[in-house]
Amino acid sequence: MSRRLLRTAVSLALLGSVIVAAPAHAAGPVTTNGCVASVPEPGTTTPVRICYSLFQPAGASAANTVPLIFHSHGWGGSRTKDAAAFKSWLDAGYGVLSFDQRSFGESTGVAHVMNPDLEGRDVVRLVDLVAGLDWVTKQRPGDPLIGAIGGSYGGGYQFAGAFAEVRERGRTRFDALAPEITWWDLKESLAPSEAARTMWLSLLYAGGGTHLPPAVQAGFVALITTGQWPVGQAGRDLDAFFRKNGPSWQVAHGRKLDIPVIIGQGLSDNLFNLNQGLKNFDQALTPRARSKSIFVGYNAGHTLPSVVPPGFVTPGDPCSIALGSPTFAALEQRFMALNLKHEASGLSGFGSYHLATADGRCLTQRQLGANAQYRLGSVKAVTTAVARGPITVAGVPQVRARVSSLLPNAAAFFALSVGTTPLDAKIVQNNTMPLREKRPVHGARRTVDLPGIAVDVPAGKTLFLTVSPVADMFAGQNGQVPSSLQLNDVTLRLHRVR
């Protein structure tokens, strides 16, 4: 082996990478496939391999550097290896790096679902790799100019990586993020009030459950089977596993992101609902970052129709259109052009909430705090009238009540609904939120955040509060017979637009 080849081999070994590249003189994008060595699995010493495809746009060089966009896949998926999938980015003069999350695709290890010490470190290793590329623009030595895109699990890595850097360095090297339909708190999403979203958990487990650690797999099965957060060792394993896995843990430890973020969240998403996206926007960003950020809510995402209780929604993304782009993908590219290239993009609506209503129009609000209150007394019927239309409601309504139950594990599922009568009322945007009492209670004060919504109630129709003893997204498999809750001194607080 020549000395030159030997030096190259040693350099690649030190980078922890295995690289296969297209010829340097190729007319189109240059594609490089490789892997970096990352943090070993707990209790082991063998580095985990995180594999990627790197796309260098035509014309990018040390003399003509470009910003770079990170991308990754959803749960159970794998990276995108075809440069054609990123044509709009490459044509606009960005490099792109798409990678396999830990345990998926060609990457090794076990899925810890965005643990900052593991998946967070994986992302940091990839940023280190990009920082060594001479054709990627640097703001200072070791600090590449980068943004990130992706949805669901591909949104989770953005927060995991950026917060991992804030935790370790005091700042992140990401310059802008575009997470879609992802979570704030994973346990809160999968099992709010420790009532399992069994419909979605079953699909998630089928799509990638075998990638989880064995003890967590067992806890997942218990969660799906009973519809309740498991007790004993399985419950302790799940609590420990999910403790750090989201922005909520980082914010609880005093960390926030001080970079612009465009968030896309589904109002009809009944896995990671609007509440999760609003918490990311309101709590995970500094006030300065939020003033440069945009929140877009659309009627899409992880969506299943609600049959029990019946729901309604008009699918679509009217707010991206209202902001001047045909799709959210086009909107996020304009956002990156502004923040990575400082190009005039014509964007507006910073610091505001742009929400698709249930009937498909775009509603923009600067604030979503509660400004109206309705005292409903004792709620005994499944559906109780709140207000006659015309009325527009947006944000996260909240119920406060004194709760009683005769049996353990009593539950109720809350939503706002619209109809001409209680019999034909349908819940807004197919979402409910639970309250579960593990033990019998009498007159206990409780506060329940309802699903975040945006809805116009026209004249001739009424806004209702629906409280159901069952909800199909939370359907237990071999679970207990539902036991209802008695609600007294019920107050509903919400943001009324008009």
CSV table of C-alpha atoms in Angstrom, one decimal:
chain,number,residue,atom,x,y,z
A,1,MET,CA,0.0,0.0,0.0
A,2,SER,CA,1.4,3.5,-0.9
A,3,ARG,CA,1.9,6.0,1.8
A,4,ARG,CA,-0.8,8.2,0.3
A,5,LEU,CA,-3.4,5.4,0.5
A,6,LEU,CA,-2.2,4.4,4.0
A,7,ARG,CA,-2.8,8.0,5.2
A,8,THR,CA,-6.2,8.0,3.6
A,9,ALA,CA,-7.1,4.7,5.3
A,10,VAL,CA,-5.9,6.0,8.7
A,11,SER,CA,-7.9,9.2,8.3
A,12,LEU,CA,-11.1,7.3,7.5
A,13,ALA,CA,-10.6,5.0,10.5
A,14,LEU,CA,-10.2,8.0,12.8
A,15,LEU,CA,-13.4,9.5,11.5
A,16,GLY,CA,-15.1,6.2,12.2
A,17,SER,CA,-16.5,6.3,8.6
A,18,VAL,CA,-16.8,4.0,5.7
A,19,ILE,CA,-17.2,6.0,2.5
A,20,VAL,CA,-18.3,5.1,-1.0
A,21,ALA,CA,-18.5,8.2,-3.3
A,22,ALA,CA,-19.4,9.0,-6.8
A,23,PRO,CA,-16.6,10.3,-9.0
A,24,ALA,CA,-15.6,13.9,-8.1
A,25,HIS,CA,-16.1,15.1,-11.7
A,26,ALA,CA,-19.7,14.0,-11.8
A,27,ALA,CA,-22.0,16.6,-13.5
A,28,GLY,CA,-24.8,16.2,-11.0
A,29,PRO,CA,-24.8,15.9,-7.2
A,30,VAL,CA,-22.0,13.8,-5.6
A,31,THR,CA,-23.4,11.1,-3.3
A,32,THR,CA,-21.3,9.7,-0.5
A,33,ASN,CA,-22.5,6.8,1.7
A,34,GLY,CA,-20.8,6.2,4.9
A,35,CYS,CA,-21.1,5.6,8.7
A,36,VAL,CA,-19.7,7.3,11.8
A,37,ALA,CA,-18.8,5.7,15.1
A,38,SER,CA,-21.1,6.8,17.9
A,39,VAL,CA,-21.8,6.2,21.6
A,40,PRO,CA,-21.8,2.5,22.5
A,41,GLU,CA,-25.0,0.9,23.9
A,42,PRO,CA,-25.2,1.1,27.7
A,43,GLY,CA,-23.1,-1.7,29.3
A,44,THR,CA,-21.0,-2.2,26.1
A,45,THR,CA,-17.8,-0.8,24.7
A,46,THR,CA,-18.4,-1.4,20.9
A,47,PRO,CA,-19.2,1.9,19.2
A,48,VAL,CA,-22.6,2.0,17.4
A,49,ARG,CA,-22.5,2.7,13.7
A,50,ILE,CA,-24.7,5.5,12.4
A,51,CYS,CA,-25.0,5.4,8.6
A,52,TYR,CA,-25.8,8.2,6.2
A,53,SER,CA,-26.0,9.3,2.6
A,54,LEU,CA,-24.5,12.7,1.9
A,55,PHE,CA,-25.4,14.7,-1.2
A,56,GLN,CA,-23.0,17.4,-2.4
A,57,PRO,CA,-24.7,19.7,-4.9
A,58,ALA,CA,-23.1,20.4,-8.3
A,59,GLY,CA,-20.7,23.3,-8.0
A,60,ALA,CA,-20.2,23.1,-4.3
A,61,SER,CA,-16.5,23.2,-3.4
A,62,ALA,CA,-14.0,24.7,-0.9
A,63,ALA,CA,-14.1,27.8,-3.0
A,64,ASN,CA,-17.9,27.8,-3.3
A,65,THR,CA,-19.3,26.6,0.0
A,66,VAL,CA,-23.0,25.9,0.7
A,67,PRO,CA,-25.2,25.3,3.7
A,68,LEU,CA,-26.3,21.8,4.6
A,69,ILE,CA,-29.7,20.3,5.5
A,70,PHE,CA,-30.0,17.3,7.9
A,71,HIS,CA,-32.8,14.8,7.2
A,72,SER,CA,-34.0,11.6,8.8
A,73,HIS,CA,-36.9,9.2,8.7
A,74,GLY,CA,-39.9,8.3,10.8
A,75,TRP,CA,-40.2,5.5,13.3
A,76,GLY,CA,-39.5,2.1,11.6
A,77,GLY,CA,-38.0,3.7,8.5
A,78,SER,CA,-34.6,4.3,7.0
A,79,ARG,CA,-32.7,7.0,5.4
A,80,THR,CA,-33.2,8.4,1.8
A,81,LYS,CA,-30.5,7.3,-0.5
A,82,ASP,CA,-31.8,8.8,-3.8
A,83,ALA,CA,-30.6,12.3,-4.5
A,84,ALA,CA,-33.7,12.9,-6.6
A,85,ALA,CA,-35.7,13.0,-3.4
A,86,PHE,CA,-33.9,16.2,-2.5
A,87,LYS,CA,-33.8,17.8,-5.9
A,88,SER,CA,-35.4,21.1,-4.8
A,89,TRP,CA,-32.8,21.5,-2.0
A,90,LEU,CA,-29.8,20.5,-4.2
A,91,ASP,CA,-31.0,22.7,-7.0
A,92,ALA,CA,-31.3,25.6,-4.6
A,93,GLY,CA,-27.6,25.1,-3.5
A,94,TYR,CA,-27.9,23.1,-0.3
A,95,GLY,CA,-26.1,20.0,0.6
A,96,VAL,CA,-28.2,17.3,2.3
A,97,LEU,CA,-27.3,14.5,4.8
A,98,SER,CA,-29.9,11.8,5.3
A,99,PHE,CA,-29.2,9.3,8.1
A,100,ASP,CA,-30.4,6.0,9.6
A,101,GLN,CA,-31.4,6.4,13.2
A,102,ARG,CA,-29.8,4.2,15.8
A,103,SER,CA,-31.0,0.5,15.2
A,104,PHE,CA,-32.8,1.3,11.9
A,105,GLY,CA,-31.6,0.9,8.3
A,106,GLU,CA,-27.9,0.1,8.2
A,107,SER,CA,-27.2,1.7,11.7
A,108,THR,CA,-26.5,-0.6,14.6
A,109,GLY,CA,-27.5,-0.5,18.2
A,110,VAL,CA,-30.9,-0.4,19.9
A,111,ALA,CA,-33.6,2.3,19.6
A,112,HIS,CA,-33.9,4.4,22.7
A,113,VAL,CA,-36.4,6.8,21.1
A,114,MET,CA,-34.4,10.0,21.2
A,115,ASN,CA,-32.5,9.7,24.4
A,116,PRO,CA,-30.2,12.7,24.5
A,117,ASP,CA,-27.3,10.5,25.8
A,118,LEU,CA,-27.6,8.2,22.8
A,119,GLU,CA,-29.6,9.4,19.8
A,120,GLY,CA,-28.7,12.9,20.8
A,121,ARG,CA,-25.0,12.1,20.7
A,122,ASP,CA,-25.5,10.3,17.3
A,123,VAL,CA,-26.7,13.6,15.8
A,124,VAL,CA,-23.8,15.5,17.4
A,125,ARG,CA,-21.3,13.0,15.8
A,126,LEU,CA,-22.9,13.7,12.4
A,127,VAL,CA,-22.6,17.4,12.9
A,128,ASP,CA,-18.9,16.8,13.7
A,129,LEU,CA,-18.6,15.0,10.4
A,130,VAL,CA,-20.2,17.8,8.5
A,131,ALA,CA,-18.0,20.3,10.3
A,132,GLY,CA,-15.0,18.7,8.6
A,133,LEU,CA,-16.3,19.0,5.0
A,134,ASP,CA,-14.5,21.8,3.2
A,135,TRP,CA,-17.5,22.5,0.8
A,136,VAL,CA,-19.9,23.2,3.7
A,137,THR,CA,-20.1,26.8,4.8
A,138,LYS,CA,-18.6,27.5,8.3
A,139,GLN,CA,-19.5,30.4,10.5
A,140,ARG,CA,-16.4,29.7,12.6
A,141,PRO,CA,-14.0,26.8,12.8
A,142,GLY,CA,-16.0,23.6,13.6
A,143,ASP,CA,-19.3,25.4,13.2
A,144,PRO,CA,-21.1,24.5,9.9
A,145,LEU,CA,-24.1,26.4,8.6
A,146,ILE,CA,-26.9,23.8,9.0
A,147,GLY,CA,-30.6,23.3,9.2
A,148,ALA,CA,-32.8,20.2,9.7
A,149,ILE,CA,-36.0,18.8,8.4
A,150,GLY,CA,-38.1,15.7,9.1
A,151,GLY,CA,-41.4,14.6,10.7
A,152,SER,CA,-42.5,12.5,13.6
A,153,TYR,CA,-39.3,10.5,14.6
A,154,GLY,CA,-37.6,12.6,12.0
A,155,GLY,CA,-38.7,15.7,14.0
A,156,GLY,CA,-37.6,14.1,17.3
A,157,TYR,CA,-33.9,13.9,16.3
A,158,GLN,CA,-33.8,17.6,15.6
A,159,PHE,CA,-34.7,18.5,19.2
A,160,ALA,CA,-32.6,15.6,20.6
A,161,GLY,CA,-29.5,16.7,18.7
A,162,ALA,CA,-29.9,20.5,19.2
A,163,PHE,CA,-30.6,20.1,22.9
A,164,ALA,CA,-27.7,17.6,23.3
A,165,GLU,CA,-25.4,20.4,22.1
A,166,VAL,CA,-26.9,23.0,24.3
A,167,ARG,CA,-26.4,20.7,27.2
A,168,GLU,CA,-22.8,20.0,26.4
A,169,ARG,CA,-21.7,23.2,24.8
A,170,GLY,CA,-24.1,25.9,26.0
A,171,ARG,CA,-25.3,26.4,22.4
A,172,THR,CA,-26.2,24.4,19.3
A,173,ARG,CA,-24.5,24.4,15.9
A,174,PHE,CA,-27.9,24.0,14.2
A,175,ASP,CA,-29.0,27.3,12.8
A,176,ALA,CA,-32.6,26.6,12.0
A,177,LEU,CA,-35.0,23.6,12.6
A,178,ALA,CA,-38.2,22.5,10.8
A,179,PRO,CA,-39.7,19.7,13.0
A,180,GLU,CA,-43.1,18.3,12.0
A,181,ILE,CA,-45.7,16.3,13.9
A,182,THR,CA,-43.4,15.4,16.7
A,183,TRP,CA,-43.6,15.4,20.5
A,184,TRP,CA,-42.9,17.6,23.5
A,185,ASP,CA,-43.1,14.7,26.1
A,186,LEU,CA,-43.2,11.2,24.9
A,187,LYS,CA,-44.9,9.6,27.8
A,188,GLU,CA,-47.5,12.4,27.8
A,189,SER,CA,-48.1,11.6,24.1
A,190,LEU,CA,-48.3,7.9,24.3
A,191,ALA,CA,-50.2,7.6,27.5
A,192,PRO,CA,-51.7,10.9,28.7
A,193,SER,CA,-52.9,10.6,32.3
A,194,GLU,CA,-51.3,7.1,32.0
A,195,ALA,CA,-54.1,6.0,29.7
A,196,ALA,CA,-52.5,4.4,26.7
A,197,ARG,CA,-53.3,5.4,23.2
A,198,THR,CA,-53.6,1.7,22.4
A,199,MET,CA,-54.6,2.2,18.8
A,200,TRP,CA,-51.4,4.0,17.9
A,201,LEU,CA,-49.2,2.0,20.3
A,202,SER,CA,-50.2,-1.1,18.5
A,203,LEU,CA,-49.2,0.4,15.1
A,204,LEU,CA,-45.9,1.8,16.5
A,205,TYR,CA,-45.0,-1.6,18.1
A,206,ALA,CA,-45.8,-3.4,14.8
A,207,GLY,CA,-43.6,-0.9,12.9
A,208,GLY,CA,-40.5,-1.1,15.1
A,209,GLY,CA,-41.1,-2.6,18.5
A,210,THR,CA,-38.4,-5.2,18.1
A,211,HIS,CA,-35.8,-2.4,17.9
A,212,LEU,CA,-36.5,-1.5,21.5
A,213,PRO,CA,-34.6,-2.9,24.5
A,214,PRO,CA,-36.1,-6.2,25.7
A,215,ALA,CA,-37.4,-4.8,29.0
A,216,VAL,CA,-39.1,-1.9,27.3
A,217,GLN,CA,-40.6,-4.2,24.7
A,218,ALA,CA,-42.3,-6.1,27.6
A,219,GLY,CA,-43.5,-2.9,29.1
A,220,PHE,CA,-44.9,-1.8,25.7
A,221,VAL,CA,-46.8,-5.1,25.4
A,222,ALA,CA,-48.3,-4.6,28.9
A,223,LEU,CA,-49.3,-1.0,28.0
A,224,ILE,CA,-51.0,-2.1,24.8
A,225,THR,CA,-52.7,-5.1,26.3
A,226,THR,CA,-54.2,-3.4,29.3
A,227,GLY,CA,-54.5,0.2,28.0
A,228,GLN,CA,-52.9,1.4,31.3
A,229,TRP,CA,-49.5,2.3,32.4
A,230,PRO,CA,-47.9,-0.9,33.8
A,231,VAL,CA,-47.1,-1.2,37.5
A,232,GLY,CA,-44.1,-3.0,39.0
A,233,GLN,CA,-40.9,-3.5,37.2
A,234,ALA,CA,-42.4,-3.0,33.7
A,235,GLY,CA,-43.7,0.4,34.8
A,236,ARG,CA,-40.4,1.4,36.3
A,237,ASP,CA,-38.6,0.4,33.1
A,238,LEU,CA,-41.0,2.6,31.0
A,239,ASP,CA,-40.8,5.5,33.4
A,240,ALA,CA,-37.0,5.4,33.3
A,241,PHE,CA,-36.9,4.9,29.5
A,242,PHE,CA,-39.1,7.8,28.7
A,243,ARG,CA,-37.8,10.2,31.3
A,244,LYS,CA,-35.4,12.2,29.1
A,245,ASN,CA,-36.9,11.6,25.7
A,246,GLY,CA,-38.3,14.9,24.7
A,247,PRO,CA,-37.9,18.7,25.0
A,248,SER,CA,-39.9,18.7,28.2
A,249,TRP,CA,-37.0,17.2,30.2
A,250,GLN,CA,-34.5,19.6,28.7
A,251,VAL,CA,-36.7,22.6,29.5
A,252,ALA,CA,-37.2,21.3,33.0
A,253,HIS,CA,-33.5,21.5,33.4
A,254,GLY,CA,-33.3,25.1,32.3
A,255,ARG,CA,-32.4,24.7,28.7
A,256,LYS,CA,-34.1,26.3,25.7
A,257,LEU,CA,-33.2,26.7,22.0
A,258,ASP,CA,-32.2,30.2,20.8
A,259,ILE,CA,-32.5,29.5,17.1
A,260,PRO,CA,-35.4,30.0,14.6
A,261,VAL,CA,-37.8,27.1,14.3
A,262,ILE,CA,-40.7,26.5,11.9
A,263,ILE,CA,-43.1,23.9,13.5
A,264,GLY,CA,-45.7,21.9,11.6
A,265,GLN,CA,-48.2,20.2,13.8
A,266,GLY,CA,-51.4,18.3,13.0
A,267,LEU,CA,-54.6,19.5,14.6
A,268,SER,CA,-56.2,16.2,13.5
A,269,ASP,CA,-53.1,14.3,14.6
A,270,ASN,CA,-54.3,11.9,17.3
A,271,LEU,CA,-50.9,10.6,18.3
A,272,PHE,CA,-48.8,13.8,18.7
A,273,ASN,CA,-51.6,16.3,19.0
A,274,LEU,CA,-51.6,20.0,18.7
A,275,ASN,CA,-50.9,20.3,22.4
A,276,GLN,CA,-47.5,18.8,21.9
A,277,GLY,CA,-46.5,21.2,19.2
A,278,LEU,CA,-47.8,24.3,21.1
A,279,LYS,CA,-45.7,23.3,24.1
A,280,ASN,CA,-42.6,23.0,21.9
A,281,PHE,CA,-43.3,26.5,20.4
A,282,ASP,CA,-44.2,28.1,23.7
A,283,GLN,CA,-41.7,26.5,26.1
A,284,ALA,CA,-38.8,25.0,24.2
A,285,LEU,CA,-37.7,28.3,22.5
A,286,THR,CA,-36.4,31.5,24.0
A,287,PRO,CA,-38.6,34.6,23.5
A,288,ARG,CA,-36.1,35.9,20.9
A,289,ALA,CA,-36.2,32.6,19.0
A,290,ARG,CA,-40.0,32.5,19.1
A,291,SER,CA,-40.1,36.0,17.6
A,292,LYS,CA,-38.3,34.6,14.6
A,293,SER,CA,-40.2,31.4,14.4
A,294,ILE,CA,-43.5,30.2,12.8
A,295,PHE,CA,-46.1,27.8,14.0
A,296,VAL,CA,-48.3,26.1,11.3
A,297,GLY,CA,-51.1,23.8,12.3
A,298,TYR,CA,-52.6,21.6,9.5
A,299,ASN,CA,-55.3,18.9,9.4
A,300,ALA,CA,-52.9,16.0,8.8
A,301,GLY,CA,-50.2,14.0,10.5
A,302,HIS,CA,-50.8,10.8,12.4
A,303,THR,CA,-54.5,10.7,11.7
A,304,LEU,CA,-57.1,8.0,12.3
A,305,PRO,CA,-60.8,8.7,12.1
A,306,SER,CA,-62.6,8.9,15.4
A,307,VAL,CA,-65.7,6.7,15.3
A,308,VAL,CA,-66.3,6.4,19.1
A,309,PRO,CA,-67.1,9.2,19.8
A,310,PRO,CA,-67.7,10.4,16.2
A,311,GLY,CA,-65.5,13.2,14.9
A,312,PHE,CA,-65.0,15.5,11.9
A,313,VAL,CA,-62.3,17.3,10.1
A,314,THR,CA,-61.5,18.7,6.6
A,315,PRO,CA,-58.0,17.5,5.7
A,316,GLY,CA,-55.5,20.0,4.3
A,317,ASP,CA,-53.0,22.7,5.0
A,318,PRO,CA,-54.6,26.1,4.3
A,319,CYS,CA,-52.1,28.0,6.4
A,320,SER,CA,-49.0,27.2,4.3
A,321,ILE,CA,-51.1,28.5,1.4
A,322,ALA,CA,-52.1,31.6,3.3
A,323,LEU,CA,-48.4,32.2,4.0
A,324,GLY,CA,-47.6,32.1,0.3
A,325,SER,CA,-46.5,28.4,-0.2
A,326,PRO,CA,-48.4,25.5,-1.8
A,327,THR,CA,-47.2,23.1,0.8
A,328,PHE,CA,-45.4,23.0,4.2
A,329,ALA,CA,-42.3,21.6,2.5
A,330,ALA,CA,-42.2,24.7,0.2
A,331,LEU,CA,-42.7,26.9,3.2
A,332,GLU,CA,-39.9,25.3,5.2
A,333,GLN,CA,-37.5,25.8,2.2
A,334,ARG,CA,-38.3,29.5,2.2
A,335,PHE,CA,-37.7,29.5,5.9
A,336,MET,CA,-34.3,27.9,5.5
A,337,ALA,CA,-33.4,30.3,2.6
A,338,LEU,CA,-34.1,33.2,5.0
A,339,ASN,CA,-32.2,31.8,8.0
A,340,LEU,CA,-29.3,30.0,6.3
A,341,LYS,CA,-28.8,32.1,3.2
A,342,HIS,CA,-30.3,35.4,4.5
A,343,GLU,CA,-32.3,35.6,1.2
A,344,ALA,CA,-35.4,37.8,1.0
A,345,SER,CA,-38.1,35.1,1.1
A,346,GLY,CA,-41.2,37.3,1.6
A,347,LEU,CA,-42.1,35.3,4.7
A,348,SER,CA,-44.3,36.8,7.4
A,349,GLY,CA,-46.3,35.6,10.4
A,350,PHE,CA,-43.4,35.2,12.8
A,351,GLY,CA,-44.2,34.6,16.4
A,352,SER,CA,-47.8,33.8,15.5
A,353,TYR,CA,-50.0,30.6,15.5
A,354,HIS,CA,-51.4,29.7,12.1
A,355,LEU,CA,-54.0,27.1,12.6
A,356,ALA,CA,-56.2,25.1,10.1
A,357,THR,CA,-59.8,25.1,11.3
A,358,ALA,CA,-61.8,21.9,11.3
A,359,ASP,CA,-63.6,23.2,8.2
A,360,GLY,CA,-60.4,24.0,6.4
A,361,ARG,CA,-59.7,27.8,6.6
A,362,CYS,CA,-56.6,29.3,8.1
A,363,LEU,CA,-56.9,31.2,11.5
A,364,THR,CA,-54.0,33.3,12.7
A,365,GLN,CA,-53.7,34.3,16.3
A,366,ARG,CA,-50.9,36.1,18.3
A,367,GLN,CA,-52.1,34.7,21.6
A,368,LEU,CA,-54.1,31.5,22.5
A,369,GLY,CA,-54.6,32.0,26.2
A,370,ALA,CA,-58.0,31.4,27.8
A,371,ASN,CA,-60.2,34.5,27.6
A,372,ALA,CA,-63.7,33.0,28.2
A,373,GLN,CA,-65.1,30.8,30.9
A,374,TYR,CA,-68.3,28.7,31.1
A,375,ARG,CA,-69.7,27.2,34.3
A,376,LEU,CA,-71.4,24.0,33.4
A,377,GLY,CA,-72.3,22.7,36.9
A,378,SER,CA,-72.7,18.9,37.1
A,379,VAL,CA,-72.0,17.0,33.9
A,380,LYS,CA,-74.1,13.9,33.7
A,381,ALA,CA,-74.9,13.7,30.1
A,382,VAL,CA,-72.3,12.6,27.5
A,383,THR,CA,-72.7,15.9,25.6
A,384,THR,CA,-73.4,19.3,27.3
A,385,ALA,CA,-74.1,22.5,25.5
A,386,VAL,CA,-71.5,25.3,26.0
A,387,ALA,CA,-72.3,28.2,23.6
A,388,ARG,CA,-74.4,28.8,20.5
A,389,GLY,CA,-72.8,29.8,17.2
A,390,PRO,CA,-71.5,31.9,15.6
A,391,ILE,CA,-68.3,31.4,17.7
A,392,THR,CA,-64.7,30.6,16.9
A,393,VAL,CA,-62.5,28.8,19.3
A,394,ALA,CA,-58.8,28.0,19.1
A,395,GLY,CA,-56.0,26.7,21.3
A,396,VAL,CA,-56.2,24.2,24.2
A,397,PRO,CA,-59.5,24.3,26.1
A,398,GLN,CA,-59.3,23.3,29.8
A,399,VAL,CA,-61.8,21.6,32.1
A,400,ARG,CA,-61.7,22.1,35.9
A,401,ALA,CA,-64.0,19.9,38.0
A,402,ARG,CA,-64.6,18.0,41.2
A,403,VAL,CA,-64.3,14.3,40.3
A,404,SER,CA,-65.7,11.3,42.0
A,405,SER,CA,-65.5,7.6,41.2
A,406,LEU,CA,-66.7,4.5,42.9
A,407,LEU,CA,-64.3,2.0,41.3
A,408,PRO,CA,-60.6,2.1,40.6
A,409,ASN,CA,-59.3,2.9,37.1
A,410,ALA,CA,-62.3,5.0,36.2
A,411,ALA,CA,-61.8,7.1,33.1
A,412,ALA,CA,-63.4,9.7,30.9
A,413,PHE,CA,-62.4,11.1,27.5
A,414,PHE,CA,-62.9,14.8,26.9
A,415,ALA,CA,-63.4,16.9,23.7
A,416,LEU,CA,-65.2,19.8,22.3
A,417,SER,CA,-67.8,19.0,19.7
A,418,VAL,CA,-70.1,20.8,17.3
A,419,GLY,CA,-73.6,20.0,16.1
A,420,THR,CA,-77.2,21.1,16.0
A,421,THR,CA,-78.2,18.9,19.0
A,422,PRO,CA,-76.3,16.6,21.4
A,423,LEU,CA,-77.3,13.6,19.3
A,424,ASP,CA,-75.6,14.8,16.1
A,425,ALA,CA,-72.6,16.6,17.7
A,426,LYS,CA,-69.2,15.4,16.4
A,427,ILE,CA,-65.9,16.0,18.2
A,428,VAL,CA,-63.6,18.6,16.6
A,429,GLN,CA,-60.6,17.3,14.6
A,430,ASN,CA,-61.0,13.7,15.7
A,431,ASN,CA,-59.2,14.2,19.1
A,432,THR,CA,-60.0,13.3,22.7
A,433,MET,CA,-57.9,13.6,25.9
A,434,PRO,CA,-58.3,11.3,28.9
A,435,LEU,CA,-58.6,11.6,32.7
A,436,ARG,CA,-58.0,8.4,34.6
A,437,GLU,CA,-58.4,7.9,38.3
A,438,LYS,CA,-56.4,4.9,39.5
A,439,ARG,CA,-58.2,4.8,42.8
A,440,PRO,CA,-61.7,5.7,44.0
A,441,VAL,CA,-62.0,9.4,44.7
A,442,HIS,CA,-64.6,11.7,46.0
A,443,GLY,CA,-64.8,15.4,45.1
A,444,ALA,CA,-61.1,15.5,44.0
A,445,ARG,CA,-60.1,18.7,42.2
A,446,ARG,CA,-58.8,18.0,38.7
A,447,THR,CA,-57.7,20.0,35.7
A,448,VAL,CA,-57.8,18.4,32.2
A,449,ASP,CA,-56.3,19.9,29.1
A,450,LEU,CA,-58.5,19.1,26.2
A,451,PRO,CA,-57.2,18.5,22.7
A,452,GLY,CA,-55.9,21.7,21.0
A,453,ILE,CA,-58.3,22.7,18.2
A,454,ALA,CA,-59.4,25.5,15.9
A,455,VAL,CA,-63.1,25.5,14.9
A,456,ASP,CA,-65.7,27.9,13.6
A,457,VAL,CA,-69.2,27.1,15.0
A,458,PRO,CA,-71.7,28.7,12.6
A,459,ALA,CA,-75.0,30.2,13.4
A,460,GLY,CA,-77.6,27.4,13.9
A,461,LYS,CA,-75.1,25.1,15.5
A,462,THR,CA,-73.8,24.8,19.1
A,463,LEU,CA,-70.5,24.2,20.8
A,464,PHE,CA,-70.7,21.2,23.2
A,465,LEU,CA,-68.5,19.6,25.8
A,466,THR,CA,-68.3,15.8,25.1
A,467,VAL,CA,-67.4,13.5,28.0
A,468,SER,CA,-67.3,9.9,26.9
A,469,PRO,CA,-66.6,6.8,29.0
A,470,VAL,CA,-64.8,5.3,25.9
A,471,ALA,CA,-62.7,6.5,23.0
A,472,ASP,CA,-61.4,4.3,20.2
A,473,MET,CA,-57.8,5.8,20.2
A,474,PHE,CA,-57.6,4.5,23.8
A,475,ALA,CA,-59.4,1.2,23.3
A,476,GLY,CA,-58.1,-1.4,25.7
A,477,GLN,CA,-57.4,-4.9,24.5
A,478,ASN,CA,-58.5,-7.4,27.2
A,479,GLY,CA,-58.8,-4.3,29.4
A,480,GLN,CA,-61.2,-3.6,32.2
A,481,VAL,CA,-64.9,-2.7,31.7
A,482,PRO,CA,-65.0,1.1,31.5
A,483,SER,CA,-66.1,2.8,34.7
A,484,SER,CA,-67.4,6.3,34.4
A,485,LEU,CA,-66.5,9.4,36.4
A,486,GLN,CA,-68.9,11.8,38.1
A,487,LEU,CA,-68.1,15.5,37.4
A,488,ASN,CA,-69.3,18.3,39.5
A,489,ASP,CA,-68.6,22.1,39.6
A,490,VAL,CA,-67.4,21.9,36.0
A,491,THR,CA,-65.8,24.9,34.5
A,492,LEU,CA,-64.6,25.1,30.9
A,493,ARG,CA,-62.0,27.7,30.0
A,494,LEU,CA,-61.1,28.4,26.3
A,495,HIS,CA,-59.7,31.0,23.9
A,496,ARG,CA,-62.7,32.6,22.1
A,497,VAL,CA,-61.8,34.4,18.9
A,498,ARG,CA,-65.1,36.0,18.5
